[in-house]
XYZ file of C-alpha atoms in Angstrom:
573
model
C 64.926 0.296 -17.901
C 64.025 -2.443 -20.338
C 63.391 -4.888 -17.529
C 61.058 -2.434 -15.750
C 59.011 -1.952 -18.912
C 58.669 -5.736 -19.341
C 57.517 -6.028 -15.704
C 54.863 -3.317 -16.188
C 53.532 -5.033 -19.314
C 53.206 -8.315 -17.407
C 51.097 -6.549 -14.734
C 48.748 -5.188 -17.373
C 48.315 -8.652 -18.916
C 47.511 -10.226 -15.563
C 45.028 -7.452 -14.674
C 43.207 -7.784 -17.984
C 42.942 -11.540 -17.439
C 41.128 -11.038 -14.136
C 38.980 -8.069 -15.286
C 35.244 -9.162 -15.397
C 33.446 -8.778 -18.684
C 30.824 -6.036 -18.056
C 30.694 -4.366 -21.416
C 28.053 -6.725 -22.778
C 25.387 -5.244 -20.526
C 26.166 -1.682 -21.579
C 26.364 -2.198 -25.298
C 24.029 -0.202 -27.513
C 21.979 -1.936 -30.173
C 20.788 -0.457 -33.417
C 17.038 0.130 -33.751
C 15.390 0.751 -37.080
C 12.155 2.826 -36.977
C 9.690 2.365 -39.823
C 6.937 4.987 -40.311
C 4.210 5.228 -42.957
C 4.757 9.014 -43.177
C 7.676 11.423 -43.020
C 8.212 14.760 -41.348
C 7.037 13.677 -37.885
C 8.871 14.461 -34.644
C 9.584 11.614 -32.241
C 10.478 11.891 -28.567
C 12.241 8.685 -27.416
C 12.691 8.262 -23.660
C 14.799 5.626 -21.921
C 12.526 4.484 -19.088
C 15.407 3.152 -16.956
C 17.735 6.154 -17.206
C 14.995 8.733 -17.996
C 17.109 10.133 -20.849
C 15.286 11.583 -23.854
C 16.298 11.738 -27.503
C 14.573 13.679 -30.293
C 14.424 12.285 -33.838
C 12.882 13.786 -36.985
C 11.624 11.201 -39.473
C 12.900 12.799 -42.694
C 12.736 9.390 -44.298
C 10.282 6.571 -43.718
C 13.138 4.587 -42.138
C 15.471 5.986 -39.499
C 18.114 4.245 -37.362
C 19.475 5.134 -33.920
C 21.348 3.493 -31.032
C 19.638 2.479 -27.781
C 20.943 0.647 -24.648
C 20.274 -3.083 -24.765
C 17.849 -4.444 -22.172
C 16.191 -1.040 -21.602
C 12.638 0.067 -22.425
C 11.981 2.686 -25.084
C 8.902 4.929 -24.802
C 8.215 6.667 -28.120
C 5.866 9.630 -28.482
C 4.942 11.163 -31.839
C 4.570 14.949 -31.973
C 3.163 17.149 -34.735
C 1.310 14.436 -36.596
C -0.183 15.611 -39.895
C -3.960 16.269 -39.890
C -5.904 13.056 -40.311
C -3.213 10.846 -38.739
C -3.265 9.284 -35.271
C -1.258 6.945 -33.047
C -3.129 3.725 -32.401
C -1.602 2.478 -29.149
C 1.039 3.416 -26.612
C 4.427 3.030 -28.285
C 6.393 1.208 -25.599
C 9.037 -1.388 -26.528
C 11.467 -3.607 -24.614
C 14.747 -3.521 -26.507
C 16.677 -6.777 -26.779
C 20.366 -7.389 -27.396
C 20.203 -7.578 -31.189
C 19.280 -5.204 -33.949
C 15.518 -5.025 -34.517
C 12.869 -3.137 -36.459
C 9.983 -1.159 -34.925
C 6.980 -0.283 -37.035
C 5.308 2.796 -35.556
C 1.516 2.267 -35.124
C 0.507 5.396 -37.044
C -2.589 5.261 -39.228
C -4.902 7.653 -41.044
C -8.358 8.216 -39.614
C -11.557 9.925 -40.668
C -14.238 11.684 -38.624
C -17.978 11.050 -38.341
C -20.939 12.421 -36.381
C -23.622 10.371 -34.564
C -26.823 11.916 -33.156
C -28.075 9.582 -30.411
C -31.385 9.437 -28.526
C -33.925 7.146 -26.880
C -35.310 4.280 -28.931
C -38.679 6.031 -29.188
C -36.986 9.326 -30.070
C -37.222 10.183 -33.803
C -36.457 13.491 -35.496
C -35.004 14.846 -38.728
C -33.663 18.108 -40.127
C -31.151 18.869 -37.388
C -28.820 21.499 -38.832
C -25.328 21.470 -37.378
C -22.002 23.206 -37.915
C -18.513 22.120 -36.834
C -15.806 24.686 -35.995
C -12.173 24.388 -34.925
C -10.766 26.105 -31.861
C -9.860 29.224 -33.880
C -13.478 29.601 -35.037
C -13.024 28.402 -38.635
C -15.992 26.520 -40.089
C -14.964 22.952 -40.917
C -18.283 21.432 -42.001
C -22.028 22.182 -42.135
C -24.634 19.445 -42.637
C -28.101 18.089 -41.805
C -28.623 15.095 -39.572
C -31.404 12.841 -38.248
C -31.583 10.993 -34.935
C -29.774 7.593 -35.060
C -28.054 8.615 -38.319
C -24.262 8.652 -38.627
C -22.745 11.271 -40.917
C -19.175 10.600 -42.203
C -16.842 13.321 -43.436
C -14.541 12.236 -46.244
C -12.504 15.416 -46.651
C -12.370 16.533 -43.021
C -8.765 16.547 -41.769
C -8.416 17.219 -38.062
C -5.413 16.821 -35.782
C -5.130 14.720 -32.654
C -5.513 16.774 -29.488
C -7.410 19.593 -31.253
C -10.651 21.018 -29.827
C -13.821 21.202 -31.900
C -17.063 23.131 -31.333
C -20.430 21.730 -32.386
C -23.227 24.250 -32.947
C -26.951 23.611 -33.565
C -28.344 26.158 -36.009
C -31.844 24.607 -36.214
C -33.752 21.713 -34.597
C -37.132 20.131 -35.498
C -40.322 20.904 -33.589
C -40.547 19.058 -30.291
C -36.812 19.134 -29.597
C -34.768 21.324 -27.321
C -32.005 23.376 -28.927
C -28.887 22.729 -26.808
C -25.987 25.078 -26.271
C -22.735 24.743 -28.204
C -20.794 21.629 -27.315
C -17.000 21.236 -27.226
C -15.084 18.043 -28.083
C -11.384 17.161 -27.820
C -9.901 14.739 -30.322
C -7.909 12.050 -28.420
C -4.146 11.794 -28.793
C -4.454 8.075 -29.591
C -7.265 6.638 -31.742
C -7.458 2.877 -32.023
C -10.117 2.736 -34.761
C -9.792 4.124 -38.251
C -12.804 6.440 -37.697
C -13.264 8.994 -34.942
C -16.955 9.428 -34.081
C -18.316 12.602 -32.481
C -21.486 11.778 -30.527
C -24.248 14.098 -29.320
C -27.699 13.505 -27.833
C -31.010 14.670 -29.230
C -33.138 16.164 -26.482
C -36.875 16.029 -27.200
C -39.190 18.196 -25.116
C -42.878 17.774 -24.355
C -45.682 19.014 -22.105
C -46.736 16.424 -19.528
C -49.154 16.604 -16.628
C -47.620 15.940 -13.220
C -49.550 15.171 -10.035
C -48.228 16.512 -6.742
C -49.077 14.682 -3.503
C -50.419 15.897 -1.138
C -53.010 17.824 -3.137
C -52.192 21.375 -2.093
C -53.497 24.281 -4.135
C -50.915 26.896 -5.009
C -47.846 24.852 -4.072
C -44.867 25.929 -6.207
C -42.584 23.178 -7.531
C -39.110 24.085 -8.876
C -36.940 21.869 -11.105
C -33.130 21.762 -10.798
C -30.385 19.888 -12.653
C -28.453 18.801 -9.531
C -28.659 19.039 -5.758
C -26.320 22.023 -5.443
C -27.715 23.978 -8.403
C -29.258 27.227 -7.149
C -30.409 28.235 -10.640
C -33.658 26.622 -11.734
C -33.880 24.744 -15.015
C -35.272 26.688 -17.970
C -38.092 25.068 -19.911
C -38.676 25.154 -23.667
C -40.184 28.632 -23.452
C -36.980 30.002 -21.904
C -38.558 30.648 -18.506
C -37.485 29.123 -15.197
C -39.118 25.733 -14.610
C -41.262 26.802 -11.634
C -44.839 25.484 -11.701
C -47.857 26.115 -9.448
C -50.289 23.324 -8.603
C -53.966 23.618 -9.446
C -56.931 22.794 -7.198
C -56.564 19.061 -7.868
C -52.809 19.137 -7.156
C -51.706 18.843 -10.826
C -49.652 21.058 -13.144
C -48.195 20.880 -16.658
C -44.417 20.959 -17.245
C -42.679 21.641 -20.534
C -39.313 19.898 -20.203
C -36.979 17.579 -22.048
C -36.570 13.905 -21.169
C -34.169 13.342 -18.267
C -33.577 13.325 -14.515
C -34.146 16.405 -12.360
C -34.278 17.415 -8.717
C -37.461 19.063 -7.432
C -38.166 21.276 -4.424
C -41.418 22.595 -2.934
C -41.785 26.184 -1.792
C -43.767 25.313 1.377
C -44.124 22.237 3.609
C -47.649 21.080 4.550
C -48.260 20.136 8.203
C -47.407 16.541 8.949
C -44.964 16.166 6.012
C -41.208 16.167 5.564
C -39.773 19.078 3.503
C -39.463 18.418 -0.243
C -35.868 19.559 -0.869
C -34.054 18.490 -4.074
C -35.775 15.131 -4.393
C -34.732 13.144 -7.469
C -37.378 12.991 -10.192
C -37.490 11.404 -13.677
C -39.316 13.411 -16.335
C -40.125 10.499 -18.655
C -41.549 11.422 -22.058
C -42.108 7.817 -23.066
C -43.811 6.362 -19.972
C -47.547 5.678 -20.159
C -48.251 5.955 -16.430
C -48.966 9.241 -14.683
C -45.971 11.238 -13.457
C -46.162 11.930 -9.715
C -44.081 13.963 -7.274
C -44.687 12.541 -3.784
C -43.879 14.520 -0.650
C -43.447 11.954 2.124
C -45.655 12.240 5.245
C -44.217 11.934 8.766
C -45.212 8.513 10.105
C -44.220 6.439 13.152
C -44.793 2.692 13.046
C -45.664 1.526 16.588
C -45.469 -2.175 17.496
C -46.760 -3.667 20.788
C -45.665 -7.245 21.487
C -46.916 -9.377 24.427
C -44.388 -12.105 25.220
C -47.028 -14.461 26.658
C -48.944 -14.417 23.361
C -52.126 -12.807 24.742
C -54.136 -10.358 22.653
C -55.349 -7.552 24.954
C -56.955 -5.672 22.075
C -56.382 -2.016 21.339
C -53.833 -0.220 23.523
C -53.896 3.581 23.954
C -50.567 5.204 23.073
C -49.956 8.826 24.078
C -47.608 11.172 22.199
C -45.904 14.005 24.107
C -43.684 16.899 23.044
C -42.020 18.970 25.775
C -44.505 17.660 28.419
C -47.483 18.584 26.222
C -49.879 15.902 25.003
C -49.999 15.956 21.188
C -52.444 13.162 20.461
C -53.716 9.713 21.476
C -53.839 6.696 19.149
C -55.369 3.238 19.626
C -52.853 0.561 18.546
C -53.731 -3.120 18.106
C -50.408 -4.984 17.931
C -49.140 -2.670 15.161
C -50.274 0.672 13.813
C -49.116 3.857 12.098
C -49.196 7.232 13.855
C -49.265 10.330 11.637
C -50.976 13.700 11.538
C -50.555 17.439 11.312
C -49.249 17.573 14.905
C -45.924 16.016 13.802
C -43.124 18.217 12.429
C -39.654 17.347 11.199
C -36.913 17.760 13.822
C -39.397 17.426 16.712
C -38.562 15.217 19.734
C -41.462 12.836 20.492
C -42.095 10.729 23.623
C -44.428 7.719 23.377
C -46.157 6.210 26.456
C -48.485 3.161 26.129
C -51.286 2.445 28.630
C -51.075 -1.293 29.327
C -53.779 -3.486 30.896
C -53.552 -4.441 34.578
C -50.845 -6.977 35.363
C -48.524 -6.042 32.478
C -45.499 -3.804 32.201
C -43.125 -2.755 29.411
C -39.434 -3.502 29.302
C -39.122 0.158 28.264
C -42.248 1.958 29.442
C -41.277 5.265 27.778
C -39.472 5.703 24.455
C -38.298 8.977 22.897
C -37.326 9.572 19.269
C -36.308 12.616 17.234
C -38.027 13.039 13.890
C -35.493 13.527 11.040
C -35.102 16.862 9.285
C -35.466 15.179 5.874
C -37.516 12.216 4.740
C -35.869 8.854 5.632
C -35.891 5.932 3.224
C -38.024 3.851 5.633
C -40.658 4.823 8.215
C -39.572 5.198 11.836
C -40.390 2.175 14.047
C -40.941 2.036 17.828
C -41.489 -1.348 19.514
C -42.833 -1.937 23.051
C -42.244 -5.404 24.553
C -44.768 -6.241 27.298
C -44.347 -8.840 30.062
C -46.418 -9.865 33.102
C -45.604 -8.213 36.393
C -43.953 -10.365 39.035
C -46.394 -10.826 41.993
C -44.549 -10.368 45.317
C -44.930 -13.271 47.799
C -47.420 -12.752 50.640
C -46.031 -12.970 54.203
C -46.752 -16.221 56.145
C -49.178 -15.653 59.035
C -49.249 -17.674 62.293
C -51.908 -20.385 62.518
C -53.397 -19.176 65.757
C -55.712 -16.212 65.662
C -55.616 -13.491 68.228
C -56.566 -9.913 68.490
C -53.113 -8.603 67.563
C -53.155 -10.796 64.420
C -56.493 -9.320 63.342
C -55.049 -5.868 63.824
C -52.083 -6.808 61.590
C -54.504 -8.064 58.892
C -56.432 -4.796 59.043
C -53.164 -2.847 58.710
C -52.135 -5.003 55.746
C -55.518 -4.368 54.116
C -55.061 -0.665 54.566
C -51.622 -0.883 52.935
C -53.078 -2.736 49.923
C -56.012 -0.448 49.290
C -56.156 1.215 45.884
C -54.641 4.653 45.719
C -54.473 6.858 42.621
C -50.811 7.343 41.767
C -49.811 9.886 39.061
C -47.797 8.429 36.200
C -45.446 10.127 33.737
C -46.780 12.931 31.533
C -49.725 13.645 33.869
C -51.680 10.435 33.178
C -53.180 8.739 36.302
C -53.869 5.040 36.967
C -54.890 2.924 39.980
C -52.239 0.573 41.395
C -51.997 -1.661 44.452
C -49.560 -0.422 47.059
C -48.091 -3.695 48.350
C -45.686 -3.643 51.291
C -42.226 -3.868 49.734
C -40.229 -6.957 50.856
C -36.615 -6.645 51.776
C -34.460 -6.675 48.625
C -31.294 -8.757 48.455
C -27.951 -7.047 48.037
C -27.374 -5.712 44.564
C -25.733 -8.223 42.278
C -22.294 -7.407 40.948
C -22.611 -6.106 37.378
C -20.504 -8.085 34.871
C -17.566 -6.309 33.269
C -18.287 -5.350 29.640
C -14.973 -3.859 28.545
C -11.312 -4.727 28.077
C -8.054 -2.950 27.178
C -5.596 -3.467 24.305
C -2.044 -2.075 24.208
C 0.807 -2.455 21.690
C 4.395 -2.690 23.024
C 7.876 -3.612 21.892
C 9.861 -6.501 23.353
C 11.112 -4.292 26.220
C 7.572 -3.290 27.221
C 7.631 0.233 25.801
C 4.412 1.373 24.062
C 4.423 1.669 20.264
C 2.493 4.504 18.615
C 1.290 4.698 15.030
C 0.088 1.136 14.244
C -3.502 0.383 13.160
C -5.302 -2.230 15.322
C -8.770 -3.744 14.897
C -11.219 -5.800 16.981
C -13.859 -8.032 15.340
C -16.598 -10.083 16.947
C -17.213 -13.776 16.262
C -19.509 -12.886 13.331
C -16.690 -11.001 11.595
C -18.143 -7.518 12.279
C -15.655 -4.788 13.206
C -16.487 -3.214 16.579
C -13.369 -1.036 16.982
C -10.426 0.203 14.897
C -7.850 2.738 16.060
C -4.245 3.934 15.876
C -2.090 2.801 18.805
C -0.741 5.353 21.253
C 1.147 5.512 24.526
C -1.900 4.388 26.528
C -4.023 1.271 26.294
C -7.217 1.471 24.206
C -10.427 0.720 26.135
C -12.967 -1.349 24.144
C -16.439 -1.018 25.669
C -18.970 -0.849 22.824
C -20.677 -4.120 21.778
C -18.707 -6.119 24.389
C -20.628 -8.888 26.205
C -19.428 -11.430 28.829
C -18.777 -14.866 27.360
C -18.396 -13.594 23.779
C -15.252 -14.183 21.711
C -13.392 -11.373 19.928
C -10.541 -11.384 17.404
C -7.760 -8.792 17.699
C -5.651 -8.148 14.583
C -2.939 -5.705 13.528
C -3.446 -3.960 10.176
C -0.207 -1.957 9.908
C 3.098 -1.905 11.810
C 5.206 0.874 13.260
C 8.227 1.752 11.153
C 11.144 -0.499 12.151
C 8.963 -3.225 13.706
C 7.392 -6.428 12.403
C 3.586 -6.675 12.125
C 1.673 -9.347 14.028
C 0.374 -11.645 11.271
C -1.955 -13.924 13.286
C -5.114 -12.765 15.038
C -5.512 -13.057 18.824
C -8.667 -14.828 19.973
C -9.976 -13.430 23.252
C -13.071 -14.525 25.195
C -14.510 -11.985 27.628
C -14.794 -13.689 31.085
C -18.256 -13.886 32.577
C -17.049 -13.411 36.162
C -14.347 -10.785 35.617
C -14.026 -8.322 38.504
C -11.861 -5.875 36.538
C -11.107 -5.005 32.926
C -8.730 -7.510 31.288
C -5.760 -6.103 29.351
C -4.411 -7.744 26.200
C -0.796 -6.852 25.417
C 0.519 -7.236 21.867
C 4.288 -7.435 21.360
C 6.061 -6.440 18.138
C 9.618 -7.499 17.343
C 12.118 -5.085 15.891
C 12.586 -5.666 12.179
C 15.943 -7.018 11.082
C 18.140 -4.407 9.433
C 19.084 -5.378 5.902
C 22.092 -3.986 4.110
C 21.033 -2.963 0.598
C 22.947 -4.674 -2.146
C 25.208 -2.161 -3.844
C 25.378 -1.748 -7.612
C 27.874 -3.853 -9.411
C 30.972 -1.846 -10.224
C 33.263 -2.540 -13.091
C 35.695 -5.169 -11.828
C 35.786 -6.430 -8.247
C 38.065 -6.625 -5.226
C 39.783 -9.676 -6.692
C 40.330 -7.799 -9.946
C 42.318 -5.158 -8.089
C 44.092 -7.277 -5.438
C 45.226 -10.239 -7.551
C 47.015 -8.210 -10.249
C 48.701 -6.078 -7.588
C 49.820 -9.185 -5.662
C 51.140 -10.798 -8.824
C 53.027 -7.639 -9.745
C 54.504 -7.439 -6.277
C 55.599 -11.063 -6.502
C 57.419 -10.444 -9.789
C 59.176 -7.384 -8.355
C 60.274 -9.424 -5.348
C 61.586 -12.242 -7.547
C 63.494 -9.730 -9.706
C 65.091 -8.048 -6.663
C 66.053 -11.424 -5.227
C 67.728 -12.508 -8.487
C 69.592 -9.182 -8.739
C 70.893 -9.493 -5.216
C 72.021 -13.033 -5.908
C 73.966 -11.909 -9.019
C 75.758 -9.193 -7.098
C 76.798 -11.655 -4.435
C 78.118 -14.106 -7.046
C 80.153 -11.364 -8.700
C 81.701 -10.406 -5.386
C 82.657 -14.052 -4.719
C 84.225 -14.427 -8.148
């Protein structure tokens, strides 16, 4: 029995010798908190383990244990009125005892009445209430004056209500305003700011000059309730005979709308407008007219003078305008949302690359005027047939027939306009040329050729502009927009499918000029290597368990061998 106990003790000694030292990482260190005040509640959270501990600072110095190497996040609750936390209380705890001074400080409150530089006013009477409705302070203030409160004690996170009991003449009396005191205040003084809102009557000119047009002011684009002016009525004004009206508003930005839309103008719907009390120039609300900028360019550089341009809507002629190189078409015939077709009448021997152009007028006023450009080139004269040198009666008959074919005949053109053209005999046309291919396909596959779905691919042109971006699927993506023969395109992969590696380099692809079919670019993705996550270190290791056991087994074997040897010696003796 005694020998077995000695053997067991030897095993324990050997195991402790091979046991790794892990306790150092889990030791707790002592932290000493220092606070300028007592009676506060602290919530201390271990960021790594997410464990929370509550401490009450009954004294200005308190100690507690915290895991070494972890991060402590301290939050102060129930601070006394007039005290605030300056910054976020977050600390990285080391391996030795340390002191933490909590950034708590007293603060005072002040009030600042702001306004424009030209804005001046005195005798604002204000009152400050807490959330329960108790009056905290009443005072008088002037614009650009800061009022400090020496005895006002408010708590962080509390809500305060500011009320205007009286304002000077020329200023708007705003509604009650609510403020929330921040949880953390970096400065020693918390400043409540408000804005003085002066009001004034200013004359506004509305263009176009339309008598009786009603203009409504709004605070934002979605606001269905009109702004109320200083008199308490809705800010809806009617223009006089000269297109002007007087508005009684405070300084600021508004949105304006017109009740009706004059012919030839875009609707005035919630257009942004600045009611400026301090500007010297006249205030104007401009309703934008519908205008089409027409440009006529002759590639040979000739100047044919004024060109008639006809405007049609649903096969009806709206108007005719004379355009010399460039001109603006407007008028009461144009309405927003209308589809317009423009047809120029070119001089003899010229034709347009696009003889007819159609546009749709926007529903709302665009930032820039609409532009339509006609490019004019000379007509190609067909070659005349070669006649035999000898003259004969049949040849004269052929010349007479050719003359009859070339005589002028009135031919109706588009939109009912007629012009005289020469009816030449049409020569035989060559076979139609093969149109170049202007598209290609892109597909994403794995190494076995199976399609991969869910990756984001992109195609850029040589200038770096993105012409296509999509999410890969089972089928190839056809790229046809902005693709030209001979141009170079860059194909890149933005994201990869889960379990596959992303293509890092971009593929440069030049569209062939003589391609007879759509090229297909195939992108291959490799399967990502599977990584075995490193497990957490456990106390001890495999060697710590195997080596002591092996050593113990060896001792037991040696002891059994010696015992057997003794028995055999006794038997021999």
